CSV table of C-alpha atoms and ligand atoms in Angstrom, one decimal:
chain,number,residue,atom,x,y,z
P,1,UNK,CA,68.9,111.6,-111.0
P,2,UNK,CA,69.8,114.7,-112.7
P,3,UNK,CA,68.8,116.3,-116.2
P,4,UNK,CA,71.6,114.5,-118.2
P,5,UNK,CA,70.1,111.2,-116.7
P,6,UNK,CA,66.1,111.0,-117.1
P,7,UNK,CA,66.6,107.7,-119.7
P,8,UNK,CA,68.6,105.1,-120.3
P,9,UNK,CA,69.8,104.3,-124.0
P,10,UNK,CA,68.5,100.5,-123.9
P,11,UNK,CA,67.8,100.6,-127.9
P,12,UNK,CA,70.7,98.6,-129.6
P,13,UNK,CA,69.2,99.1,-133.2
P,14,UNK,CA,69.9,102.6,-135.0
P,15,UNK,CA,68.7,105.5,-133.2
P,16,UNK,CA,66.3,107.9,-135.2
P,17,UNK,CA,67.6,111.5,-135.4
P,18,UNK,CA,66.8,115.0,-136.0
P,19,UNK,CA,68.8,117.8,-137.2
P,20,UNK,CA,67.7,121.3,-136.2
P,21,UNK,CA,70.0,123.4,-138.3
P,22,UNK,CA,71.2,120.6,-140.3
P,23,UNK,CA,73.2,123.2,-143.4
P,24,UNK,CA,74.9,124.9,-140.4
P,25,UNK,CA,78.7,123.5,-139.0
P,26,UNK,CA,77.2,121.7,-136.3
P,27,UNK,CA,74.8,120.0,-138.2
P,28,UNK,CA,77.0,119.3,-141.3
P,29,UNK,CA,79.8,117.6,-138.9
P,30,UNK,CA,76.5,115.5,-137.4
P,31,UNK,CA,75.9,114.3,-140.7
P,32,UNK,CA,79.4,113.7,-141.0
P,33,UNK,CA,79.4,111.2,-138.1
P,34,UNK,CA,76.2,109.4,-138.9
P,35,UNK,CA,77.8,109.2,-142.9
P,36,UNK,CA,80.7,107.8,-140.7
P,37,UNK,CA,78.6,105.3,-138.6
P,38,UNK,CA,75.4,104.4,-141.2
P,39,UNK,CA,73.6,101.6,-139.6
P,40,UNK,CA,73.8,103.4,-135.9
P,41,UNK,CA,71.4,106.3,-137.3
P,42,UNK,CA,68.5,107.0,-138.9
P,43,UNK,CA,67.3,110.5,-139.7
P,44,UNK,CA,63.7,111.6,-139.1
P,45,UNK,CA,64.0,115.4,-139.8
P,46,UNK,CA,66.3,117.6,-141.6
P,47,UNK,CA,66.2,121.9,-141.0
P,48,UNK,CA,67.9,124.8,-142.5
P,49,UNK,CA,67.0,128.3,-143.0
P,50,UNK,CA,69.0,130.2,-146.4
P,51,UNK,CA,70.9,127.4,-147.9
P,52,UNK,CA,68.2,125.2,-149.7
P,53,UNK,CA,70.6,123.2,-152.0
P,54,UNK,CA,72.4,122.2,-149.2
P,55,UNK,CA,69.5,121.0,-147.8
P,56,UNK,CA,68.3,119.4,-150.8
P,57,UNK,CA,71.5,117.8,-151.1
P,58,UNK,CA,71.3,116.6,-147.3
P,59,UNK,CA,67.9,115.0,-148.2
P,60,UNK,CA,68.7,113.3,-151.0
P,61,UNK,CA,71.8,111.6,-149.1
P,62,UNK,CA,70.3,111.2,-145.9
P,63,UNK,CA,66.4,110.2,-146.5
P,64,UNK,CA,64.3,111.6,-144.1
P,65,UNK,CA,60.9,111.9,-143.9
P,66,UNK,CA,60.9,115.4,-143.5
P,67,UNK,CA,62.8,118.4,-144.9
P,68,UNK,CA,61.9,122.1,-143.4
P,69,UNK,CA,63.3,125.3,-144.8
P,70,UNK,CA,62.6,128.0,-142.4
P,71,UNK,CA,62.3,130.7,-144.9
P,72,UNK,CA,58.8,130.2,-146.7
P,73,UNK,CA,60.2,132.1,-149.7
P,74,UNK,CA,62.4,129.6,-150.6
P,75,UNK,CA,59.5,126.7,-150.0
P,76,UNK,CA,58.8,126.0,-154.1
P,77,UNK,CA,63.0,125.4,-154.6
P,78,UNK,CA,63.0,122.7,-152.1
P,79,UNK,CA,59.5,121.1,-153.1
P,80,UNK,CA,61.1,120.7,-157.2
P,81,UNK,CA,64.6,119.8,-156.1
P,82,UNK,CA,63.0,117.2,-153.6
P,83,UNK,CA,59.7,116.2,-156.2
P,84,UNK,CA,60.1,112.3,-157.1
P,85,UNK,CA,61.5,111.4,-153.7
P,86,UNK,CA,59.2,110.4,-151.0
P,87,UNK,CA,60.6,113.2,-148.4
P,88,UNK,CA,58.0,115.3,-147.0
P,89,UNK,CA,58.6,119.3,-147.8
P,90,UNK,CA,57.4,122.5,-145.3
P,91,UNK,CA,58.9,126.1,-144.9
P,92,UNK,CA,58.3,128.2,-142.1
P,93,UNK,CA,58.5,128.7,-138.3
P,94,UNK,CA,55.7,126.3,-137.5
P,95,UNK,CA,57.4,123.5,-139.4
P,96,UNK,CA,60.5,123.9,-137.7
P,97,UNK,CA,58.2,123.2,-134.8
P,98,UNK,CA,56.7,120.4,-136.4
P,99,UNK,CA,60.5,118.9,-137.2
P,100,UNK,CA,60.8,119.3,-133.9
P,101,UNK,CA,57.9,117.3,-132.5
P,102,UNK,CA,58.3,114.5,-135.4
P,103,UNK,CA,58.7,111.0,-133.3
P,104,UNK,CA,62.8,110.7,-132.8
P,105,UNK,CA,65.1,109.4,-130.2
P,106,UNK,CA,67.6,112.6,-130.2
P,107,UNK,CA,67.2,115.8,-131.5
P,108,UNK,CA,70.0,117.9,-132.3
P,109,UNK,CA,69.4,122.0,-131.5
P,110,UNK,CA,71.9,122.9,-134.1
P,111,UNK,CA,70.2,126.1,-134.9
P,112,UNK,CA,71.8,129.0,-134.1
P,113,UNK,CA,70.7,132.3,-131.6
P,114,UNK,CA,67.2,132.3,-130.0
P,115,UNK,CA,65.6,131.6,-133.7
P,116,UNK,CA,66.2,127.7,-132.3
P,117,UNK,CA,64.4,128.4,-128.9
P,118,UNK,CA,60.6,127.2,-129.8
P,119,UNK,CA,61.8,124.6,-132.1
P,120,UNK,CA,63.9,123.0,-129.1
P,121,UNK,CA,61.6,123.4,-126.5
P,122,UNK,CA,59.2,121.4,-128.6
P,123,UNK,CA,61.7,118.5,-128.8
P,124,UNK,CA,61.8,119.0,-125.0
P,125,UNK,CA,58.0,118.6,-124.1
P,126,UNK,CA,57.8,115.7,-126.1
P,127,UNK,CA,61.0,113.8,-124.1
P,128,UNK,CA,63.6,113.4,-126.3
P,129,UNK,CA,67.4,113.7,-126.1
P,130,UNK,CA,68.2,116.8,-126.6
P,131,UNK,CA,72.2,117.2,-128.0
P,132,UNK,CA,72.4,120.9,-126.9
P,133,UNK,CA,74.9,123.2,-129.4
P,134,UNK,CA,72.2,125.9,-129.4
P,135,UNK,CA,73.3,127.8,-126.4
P,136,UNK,CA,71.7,130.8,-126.8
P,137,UNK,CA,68.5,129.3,-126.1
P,138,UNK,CA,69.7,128.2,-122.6
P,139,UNK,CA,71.2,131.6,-122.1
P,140,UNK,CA,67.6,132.9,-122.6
P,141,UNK,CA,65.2,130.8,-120.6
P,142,UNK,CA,67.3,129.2,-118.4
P,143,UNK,CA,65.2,128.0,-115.4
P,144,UNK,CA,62.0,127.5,-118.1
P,145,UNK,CA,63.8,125.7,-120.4
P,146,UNK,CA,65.1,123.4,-117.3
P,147,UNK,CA,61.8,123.2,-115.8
P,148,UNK,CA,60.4,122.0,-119.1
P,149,UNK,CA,63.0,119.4,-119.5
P,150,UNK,CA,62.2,118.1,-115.5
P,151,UNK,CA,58.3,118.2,-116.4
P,152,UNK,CA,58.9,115.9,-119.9
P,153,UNK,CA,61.5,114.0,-118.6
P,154,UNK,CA,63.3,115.0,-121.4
P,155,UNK,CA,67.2,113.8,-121.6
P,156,UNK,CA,69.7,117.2,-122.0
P,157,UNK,CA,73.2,116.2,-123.1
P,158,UNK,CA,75.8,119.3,-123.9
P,159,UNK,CA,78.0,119.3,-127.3
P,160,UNK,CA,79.5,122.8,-126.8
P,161,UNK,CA,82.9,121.5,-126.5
P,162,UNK,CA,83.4,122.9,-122.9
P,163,UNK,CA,80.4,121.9,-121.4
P,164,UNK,CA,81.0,118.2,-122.8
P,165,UNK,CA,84.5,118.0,-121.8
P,166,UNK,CA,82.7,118.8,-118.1
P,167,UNK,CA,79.8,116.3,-118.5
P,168,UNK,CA,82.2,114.0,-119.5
P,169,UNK,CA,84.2,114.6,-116.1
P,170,UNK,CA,81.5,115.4,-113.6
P,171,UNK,CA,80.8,113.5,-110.6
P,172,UNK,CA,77.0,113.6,-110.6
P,173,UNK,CA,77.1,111.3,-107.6
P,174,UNK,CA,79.3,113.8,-105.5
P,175,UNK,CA,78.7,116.9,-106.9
P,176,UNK,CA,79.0,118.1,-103.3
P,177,UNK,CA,83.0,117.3,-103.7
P,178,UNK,CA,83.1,119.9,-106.7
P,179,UNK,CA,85.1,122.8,-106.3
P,180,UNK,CA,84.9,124.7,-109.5
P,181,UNK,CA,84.9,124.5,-113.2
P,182,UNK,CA,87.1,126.4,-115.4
P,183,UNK,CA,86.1,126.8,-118.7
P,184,UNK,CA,89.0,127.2,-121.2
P,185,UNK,CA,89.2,129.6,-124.1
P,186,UNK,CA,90.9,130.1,-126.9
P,187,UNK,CA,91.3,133.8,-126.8
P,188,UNK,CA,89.8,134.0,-130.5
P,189,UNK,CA,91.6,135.3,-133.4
P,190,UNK,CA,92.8,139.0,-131.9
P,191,UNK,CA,94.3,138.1,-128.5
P,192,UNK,CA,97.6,139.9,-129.6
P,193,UNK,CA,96.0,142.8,-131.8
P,194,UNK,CA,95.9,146.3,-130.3
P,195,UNK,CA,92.9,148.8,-129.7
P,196,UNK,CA,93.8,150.7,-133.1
P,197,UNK,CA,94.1,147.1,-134.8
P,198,UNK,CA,90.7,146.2,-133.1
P,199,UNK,CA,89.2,149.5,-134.3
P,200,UNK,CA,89.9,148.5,-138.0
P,201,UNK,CA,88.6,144.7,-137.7
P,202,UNK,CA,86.9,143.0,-140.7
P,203,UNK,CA,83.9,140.8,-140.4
P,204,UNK,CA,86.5,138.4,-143.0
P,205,UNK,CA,88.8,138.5,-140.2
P,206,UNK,CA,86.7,138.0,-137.3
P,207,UNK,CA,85.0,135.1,-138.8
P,208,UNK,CA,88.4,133.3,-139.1
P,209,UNK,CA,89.1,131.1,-135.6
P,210,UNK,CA,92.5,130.3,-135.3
P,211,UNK,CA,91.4,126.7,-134.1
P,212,UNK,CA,87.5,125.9,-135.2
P,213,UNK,CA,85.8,126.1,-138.1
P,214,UNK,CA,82.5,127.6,-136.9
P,215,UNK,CA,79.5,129.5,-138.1
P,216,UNK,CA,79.8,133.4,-138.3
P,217,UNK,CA,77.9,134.0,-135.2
P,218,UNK,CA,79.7,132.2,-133.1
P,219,UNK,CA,82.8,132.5,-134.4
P,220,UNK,CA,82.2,137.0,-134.0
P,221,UNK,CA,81.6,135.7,-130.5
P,222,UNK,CA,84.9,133.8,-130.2
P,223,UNK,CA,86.4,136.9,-131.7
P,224,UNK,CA,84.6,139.3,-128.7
P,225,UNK,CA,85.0,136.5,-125.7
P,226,UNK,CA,80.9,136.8,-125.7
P,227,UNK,CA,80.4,133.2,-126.2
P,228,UNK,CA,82.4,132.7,-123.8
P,229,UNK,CA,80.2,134.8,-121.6
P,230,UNK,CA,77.2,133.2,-122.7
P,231,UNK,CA,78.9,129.6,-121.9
P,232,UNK,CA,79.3,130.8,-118.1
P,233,UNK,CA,75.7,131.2,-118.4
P,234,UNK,CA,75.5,128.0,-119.7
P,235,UNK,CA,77.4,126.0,-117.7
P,236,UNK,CA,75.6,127.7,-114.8
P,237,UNK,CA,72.3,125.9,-116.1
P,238,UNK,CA,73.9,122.3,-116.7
P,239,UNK,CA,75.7,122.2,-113.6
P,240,UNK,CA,75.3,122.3,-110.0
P,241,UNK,CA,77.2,125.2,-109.3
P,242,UNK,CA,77.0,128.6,-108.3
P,243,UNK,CA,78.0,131.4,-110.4
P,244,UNK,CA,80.9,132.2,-108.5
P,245,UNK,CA,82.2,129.0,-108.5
P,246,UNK,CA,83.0,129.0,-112.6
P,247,UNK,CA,86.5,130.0,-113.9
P,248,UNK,CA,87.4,131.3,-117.2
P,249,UNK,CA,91.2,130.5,-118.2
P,250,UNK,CA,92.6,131.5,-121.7
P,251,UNK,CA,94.2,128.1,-123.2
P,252,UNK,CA,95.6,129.3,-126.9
P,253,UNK,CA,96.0,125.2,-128.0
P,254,UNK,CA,92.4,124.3,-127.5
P,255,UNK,CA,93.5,120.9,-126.6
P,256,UNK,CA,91.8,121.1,-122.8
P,257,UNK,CA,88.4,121.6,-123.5
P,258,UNK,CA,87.8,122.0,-119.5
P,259,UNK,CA,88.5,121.0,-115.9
P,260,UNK,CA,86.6,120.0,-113.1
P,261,UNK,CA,88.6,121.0,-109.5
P,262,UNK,CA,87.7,118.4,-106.2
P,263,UNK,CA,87.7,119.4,-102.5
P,264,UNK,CA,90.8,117.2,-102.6
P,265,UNK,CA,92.9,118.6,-105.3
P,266,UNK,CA,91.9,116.5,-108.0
P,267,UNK,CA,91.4,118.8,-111.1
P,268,UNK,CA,89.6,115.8,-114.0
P,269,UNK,CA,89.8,117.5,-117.5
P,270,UNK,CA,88.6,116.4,-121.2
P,271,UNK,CA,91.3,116.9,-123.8
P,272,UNK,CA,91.3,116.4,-127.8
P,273,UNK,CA,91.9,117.8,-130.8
P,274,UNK,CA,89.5,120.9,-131.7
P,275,UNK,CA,87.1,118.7,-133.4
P,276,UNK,CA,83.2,119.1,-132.7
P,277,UNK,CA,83.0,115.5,-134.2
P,278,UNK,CA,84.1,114.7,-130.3
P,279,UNK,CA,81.8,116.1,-128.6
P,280,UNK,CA,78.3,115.5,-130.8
P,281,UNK,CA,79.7,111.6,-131.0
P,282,UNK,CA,79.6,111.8,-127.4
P,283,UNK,CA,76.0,112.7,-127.1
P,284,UNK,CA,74.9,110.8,-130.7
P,285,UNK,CA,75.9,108.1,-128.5
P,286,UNK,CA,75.7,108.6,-125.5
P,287,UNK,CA,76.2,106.8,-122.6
P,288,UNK,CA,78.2,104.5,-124.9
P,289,UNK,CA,80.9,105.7,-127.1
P,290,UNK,CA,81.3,106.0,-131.2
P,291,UNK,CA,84.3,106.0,-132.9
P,292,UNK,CA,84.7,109.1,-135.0
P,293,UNK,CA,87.2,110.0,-138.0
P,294,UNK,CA,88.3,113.4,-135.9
P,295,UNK,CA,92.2,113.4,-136.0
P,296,UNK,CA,93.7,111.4,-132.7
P,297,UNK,CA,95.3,113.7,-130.1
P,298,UNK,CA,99.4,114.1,-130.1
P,299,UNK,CA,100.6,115.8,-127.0
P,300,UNK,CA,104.4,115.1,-128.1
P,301,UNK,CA,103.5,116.9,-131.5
P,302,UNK,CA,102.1,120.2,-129.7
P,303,UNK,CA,104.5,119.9,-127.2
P,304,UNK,CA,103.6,122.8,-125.1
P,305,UNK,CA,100.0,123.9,-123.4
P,306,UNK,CA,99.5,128.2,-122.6
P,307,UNK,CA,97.1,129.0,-120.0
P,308,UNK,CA,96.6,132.6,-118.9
P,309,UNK,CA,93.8,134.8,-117.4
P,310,UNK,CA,91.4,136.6,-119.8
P,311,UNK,CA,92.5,140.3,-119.1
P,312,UNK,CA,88.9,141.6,-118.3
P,313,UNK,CA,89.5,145.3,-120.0
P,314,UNK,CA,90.3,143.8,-122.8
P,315,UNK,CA,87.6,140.9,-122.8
P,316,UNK,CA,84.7,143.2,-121.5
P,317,UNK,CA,82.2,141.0,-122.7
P,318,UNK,CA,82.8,138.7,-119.7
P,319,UNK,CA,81.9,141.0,-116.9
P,320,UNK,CA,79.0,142.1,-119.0
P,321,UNK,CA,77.7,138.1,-119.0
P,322,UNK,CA,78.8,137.7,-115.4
P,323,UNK,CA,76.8,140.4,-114.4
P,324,UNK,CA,73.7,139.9,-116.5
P,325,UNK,CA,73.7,136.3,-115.1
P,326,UNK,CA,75.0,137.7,-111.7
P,327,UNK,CA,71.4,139.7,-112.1
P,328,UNK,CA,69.3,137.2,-113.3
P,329,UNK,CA,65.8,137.5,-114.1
P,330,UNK,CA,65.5,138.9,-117.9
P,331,UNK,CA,69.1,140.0,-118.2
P,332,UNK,CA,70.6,137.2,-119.6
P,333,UNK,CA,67.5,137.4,-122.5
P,334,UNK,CA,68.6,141.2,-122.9
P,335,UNK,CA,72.2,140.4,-123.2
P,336,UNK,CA,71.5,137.3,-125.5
P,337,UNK,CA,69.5,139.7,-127.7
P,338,UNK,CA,71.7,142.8,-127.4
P,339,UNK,CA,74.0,140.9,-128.7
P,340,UNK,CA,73.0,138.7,-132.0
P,341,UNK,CA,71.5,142.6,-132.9
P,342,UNK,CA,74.9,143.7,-132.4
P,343,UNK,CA,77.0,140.9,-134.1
P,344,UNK,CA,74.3,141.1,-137.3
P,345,UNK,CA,75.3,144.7,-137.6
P,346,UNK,CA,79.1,143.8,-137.4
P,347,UNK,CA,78.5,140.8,-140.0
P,348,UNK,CA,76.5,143.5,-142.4
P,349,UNK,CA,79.3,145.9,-142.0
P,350,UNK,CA,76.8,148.8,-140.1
P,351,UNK,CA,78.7,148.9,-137.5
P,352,UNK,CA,82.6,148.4,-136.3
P,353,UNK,CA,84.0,145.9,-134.3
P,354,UNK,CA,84.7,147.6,-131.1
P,355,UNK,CA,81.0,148.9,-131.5
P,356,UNK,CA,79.4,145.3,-130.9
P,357,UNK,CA,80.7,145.5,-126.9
P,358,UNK,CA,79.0,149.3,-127.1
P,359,UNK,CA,75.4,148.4,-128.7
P,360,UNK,CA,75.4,145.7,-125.8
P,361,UNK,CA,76.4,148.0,-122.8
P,362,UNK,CA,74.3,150.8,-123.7
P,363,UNK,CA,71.0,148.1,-124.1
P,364,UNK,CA,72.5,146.6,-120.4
P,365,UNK,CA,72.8,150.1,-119.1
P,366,UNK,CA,69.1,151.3,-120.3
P,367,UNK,CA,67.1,148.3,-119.5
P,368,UNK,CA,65.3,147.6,-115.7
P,369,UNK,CA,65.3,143.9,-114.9
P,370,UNK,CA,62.3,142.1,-114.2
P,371,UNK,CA,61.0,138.2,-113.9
P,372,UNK,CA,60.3,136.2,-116.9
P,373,UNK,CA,57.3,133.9,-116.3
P,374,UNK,CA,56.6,132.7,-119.1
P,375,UNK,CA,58.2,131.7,-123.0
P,376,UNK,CA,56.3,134.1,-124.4
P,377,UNK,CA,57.6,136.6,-122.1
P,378,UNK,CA,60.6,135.8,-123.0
P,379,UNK,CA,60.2,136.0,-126.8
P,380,UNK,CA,58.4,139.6,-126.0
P,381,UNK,CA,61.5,140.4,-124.3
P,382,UNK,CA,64.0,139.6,-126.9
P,383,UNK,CA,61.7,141.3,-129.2
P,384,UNK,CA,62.0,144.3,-127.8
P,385,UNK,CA,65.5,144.6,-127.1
P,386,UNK,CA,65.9,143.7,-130.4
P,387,UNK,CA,64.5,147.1,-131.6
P,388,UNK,CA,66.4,148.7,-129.3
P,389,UNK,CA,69.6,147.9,-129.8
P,390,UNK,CA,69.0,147.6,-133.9
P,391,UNK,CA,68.1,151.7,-132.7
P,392,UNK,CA,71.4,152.7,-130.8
P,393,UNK,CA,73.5,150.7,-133.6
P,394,UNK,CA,71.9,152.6,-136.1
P,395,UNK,CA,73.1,155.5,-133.9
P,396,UNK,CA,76.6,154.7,-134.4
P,397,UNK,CA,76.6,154.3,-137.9
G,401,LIG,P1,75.8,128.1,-138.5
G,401,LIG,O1,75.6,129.5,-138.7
G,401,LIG,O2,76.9,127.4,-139.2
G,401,LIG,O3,74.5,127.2,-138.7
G,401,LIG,C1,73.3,127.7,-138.1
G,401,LIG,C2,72.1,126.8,-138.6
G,401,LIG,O4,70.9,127.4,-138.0
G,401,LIG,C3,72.0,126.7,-140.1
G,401,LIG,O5,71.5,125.4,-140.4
G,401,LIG,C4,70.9,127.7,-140.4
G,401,LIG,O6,70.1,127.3,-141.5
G,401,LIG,C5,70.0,127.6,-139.1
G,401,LIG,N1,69.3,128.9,-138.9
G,401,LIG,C6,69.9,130.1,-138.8
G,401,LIG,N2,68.9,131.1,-138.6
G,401,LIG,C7,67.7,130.4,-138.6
G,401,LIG,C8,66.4,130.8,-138.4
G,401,LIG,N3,66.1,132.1,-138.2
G,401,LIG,N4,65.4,129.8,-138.4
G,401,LIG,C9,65.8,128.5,-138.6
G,401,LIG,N5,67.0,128.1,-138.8
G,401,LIG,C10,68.0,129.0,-138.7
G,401,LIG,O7,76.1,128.0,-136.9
G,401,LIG,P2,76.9,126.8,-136.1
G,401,LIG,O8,78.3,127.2,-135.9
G,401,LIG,O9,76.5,125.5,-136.6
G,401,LIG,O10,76.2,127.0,-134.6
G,401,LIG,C11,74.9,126.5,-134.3
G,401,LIG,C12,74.7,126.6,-132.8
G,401,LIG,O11,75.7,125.7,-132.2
G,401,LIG,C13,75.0,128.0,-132.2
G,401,LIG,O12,74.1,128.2,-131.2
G,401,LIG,C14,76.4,127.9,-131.7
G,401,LIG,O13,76.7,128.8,-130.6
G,401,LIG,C15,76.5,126.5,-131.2
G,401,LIG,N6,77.8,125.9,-131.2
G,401,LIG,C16,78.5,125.8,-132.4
G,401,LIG,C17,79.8,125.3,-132.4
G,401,LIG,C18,80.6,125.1,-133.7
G,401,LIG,O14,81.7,124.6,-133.7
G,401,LIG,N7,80.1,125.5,-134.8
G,401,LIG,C19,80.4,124.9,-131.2
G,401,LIG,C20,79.7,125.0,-130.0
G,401,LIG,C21,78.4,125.5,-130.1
G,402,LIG,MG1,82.2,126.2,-126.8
């Protein structure tokens, strides 16, 4: 028994879903599917945070019971645009909560950065499936979050492409017989551009993946290699491994999503078109399979697969993750924070690009670890390192 495996998926009618984060990529290519597959869903819960209209639209299409806007200011535009339908309206951080705990089989954590961490944990206590995009939130309470999901007997099933390609190839029953897992990256959009180029990048630019369509945060991340730092971290939680037994292996194509190597040679990857319709169908569905409209995968078309390793002076952010998961404790909270602080600035134009991997050293360099009992503790953590890092940022500019 592991954490992927706590229930089995007996219910043949549609299964009732929630969507944490419903306006953002991950959550508009859920819809997608379940728009895609009708009768196989029904949605409980609906969340967003800016982009009311899109979540008005969302309800009127997808009928749930509830719709939460997590800013209250924007409470009275979705009660009118909703008013005449019998959808239930809330704002705030408590109602993302309540989302949360509303009665569903899965619940999606498609919010992004630590924002989604209370809201997910509360779909953990009460048991359900949990289709884990939210990484961050992983990143931040790691062995909590894990300990709450063994105490509820909650189910945790990855969609962050990597992690799912490694679930899908992961020998639970012999994890003994695994090797390593190498993660594969894309690079992000700057893998060829020089330091001066670097110094000059545009939020614009660094939002544009050359292979996802993503939301800004993660897509700045992509751009910096820090998501894929914060996917070791990751990956270090869902599996059975140790630290040092996780690769990182620059794959331009995005067509292996990630390998699992064997004690005798085997290496078992997941491959498909870069498509996060794959991976959510995979847990919407889960342990069954759905078919999905993502675009089939043509290995004569591409006709060539690059693999390299990430040069780490150029890539520092992965030897800042290592480290900070290397570490433990509240490291991985301080680097988590550090770094939406840092990525915010970037997006708002406060501070350069090159900056971001500086606003995160200098929190690293400045902060003594210590042991994170608690959820709270951990929010008190990130809250703090917030206001420091929004402090040396405001340094730079
Ligand atoms: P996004 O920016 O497109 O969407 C984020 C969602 O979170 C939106 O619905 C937004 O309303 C909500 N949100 C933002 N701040 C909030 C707050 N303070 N309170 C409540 N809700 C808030 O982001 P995304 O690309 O969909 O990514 C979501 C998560 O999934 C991230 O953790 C990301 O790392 C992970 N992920 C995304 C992809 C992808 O392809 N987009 C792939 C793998 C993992
Ligand atoms: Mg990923």
């Amino acid at each position: 028994m592991n954490i992927f495996e706590n229930k089995e998926n007996a219910n043949n009618g549609p299964r009732s879903i929630t969507i944490l984060g419903s306006t953002g990529s991950i959550g508009c290519s859920t819809l997608d599917l379940i728009k895609f597959a009708p009768k196989r869903f029904e949605v409980v819960a609906l969340t967003g945070n800016e982009n009311v209209n899109l979540l008005i639209k969302q309800a009127i299409a997808f009928k749930p019971k509830l719709a939460v806007i997590g800013n209250e200011k924007l409470f009275n535009e979705l009660k009118e645009g909703l008013s005449g339908t019998k959808i239930m309206v809330a704002a705030g951080k408590a109602a993302l909560v309540e989302a949360a705990e509303m009665g569903s089989e899965i619940v999606v954590a498609g919010i992004v950065g630590i924002a989604g961490l209370l809201p997910t944990v509360a779909a953990v206590k009460r048991g359900a499936i949990i289709a884990l995009a939210n990484k961050e939130c992983l990143v931040c309470s790691g062995t909590l979050f894990l300990n709450e999901v063994s105490r509820s007997g909650a189910t945790l099933l990855p969609i962050d492409s990597e992690h799912n390609a490694i679930f899908q190839v992961f020998d639970f029953n012999n994890s003994s017989c695994v090797d390593r897992l190498t993660l594969t990256a894309s690079g992000g959009p700057f893998i060829r551009s020089s330091r001066e180029e670097l110094l000059k990048v545009t939020p614009s630019q660094a939002v544009k993946h050359p292979n996802w369509d993503m939301g800004a945060k993660i897509s700045v991340d992509s751009a910096t290699m820090m998501n894929k730092g914060l996917e070791l971290i990751e990956a270090y939680y869902l599996f059975p491994v140790e630290e040092n037994q996780i690769d990182i292996l620059i794959h331009p194509q995005s067509v292996i999503h990630s390998m699992v190597s064997y004690n005798d040679g085997s290496v078992l990857a997941q491959m498909g078109t870069p498509d996060m319709r794959i991976p959510i169908s995979y847990a919407l569905a889960w342990p069954n399979r759905l078919r999905t409209p993502a675009e089939r995968l043509d290995l004569s078309e591409i006709g060539e697969l690059n693999f390299q390793k990430p040069n780490p002076k150029r890539f520092p952010a992965l030897a800042l993750a290592r480290d900070a998961l290397k570490m433990g404790g509240a490291m991985p909270t301080v680097l988590n924070a550090a770094n939406e602080v840092a990525v915010d600035c970037f997006l708002n134009e406060k501070i350069g690009f090159l900056d971001i991997m500086r606003v995160i050293e200098e929190v690293l360099d400045e902060t003594s670890n210590s042991t994170l009992h608690q959820l709270s503790e951990i929010s008190s953590c990130d809250y703090t390192i917030r206001k420091r890092a929004q402090e040396i940022a405001f340094e730079l500019t």
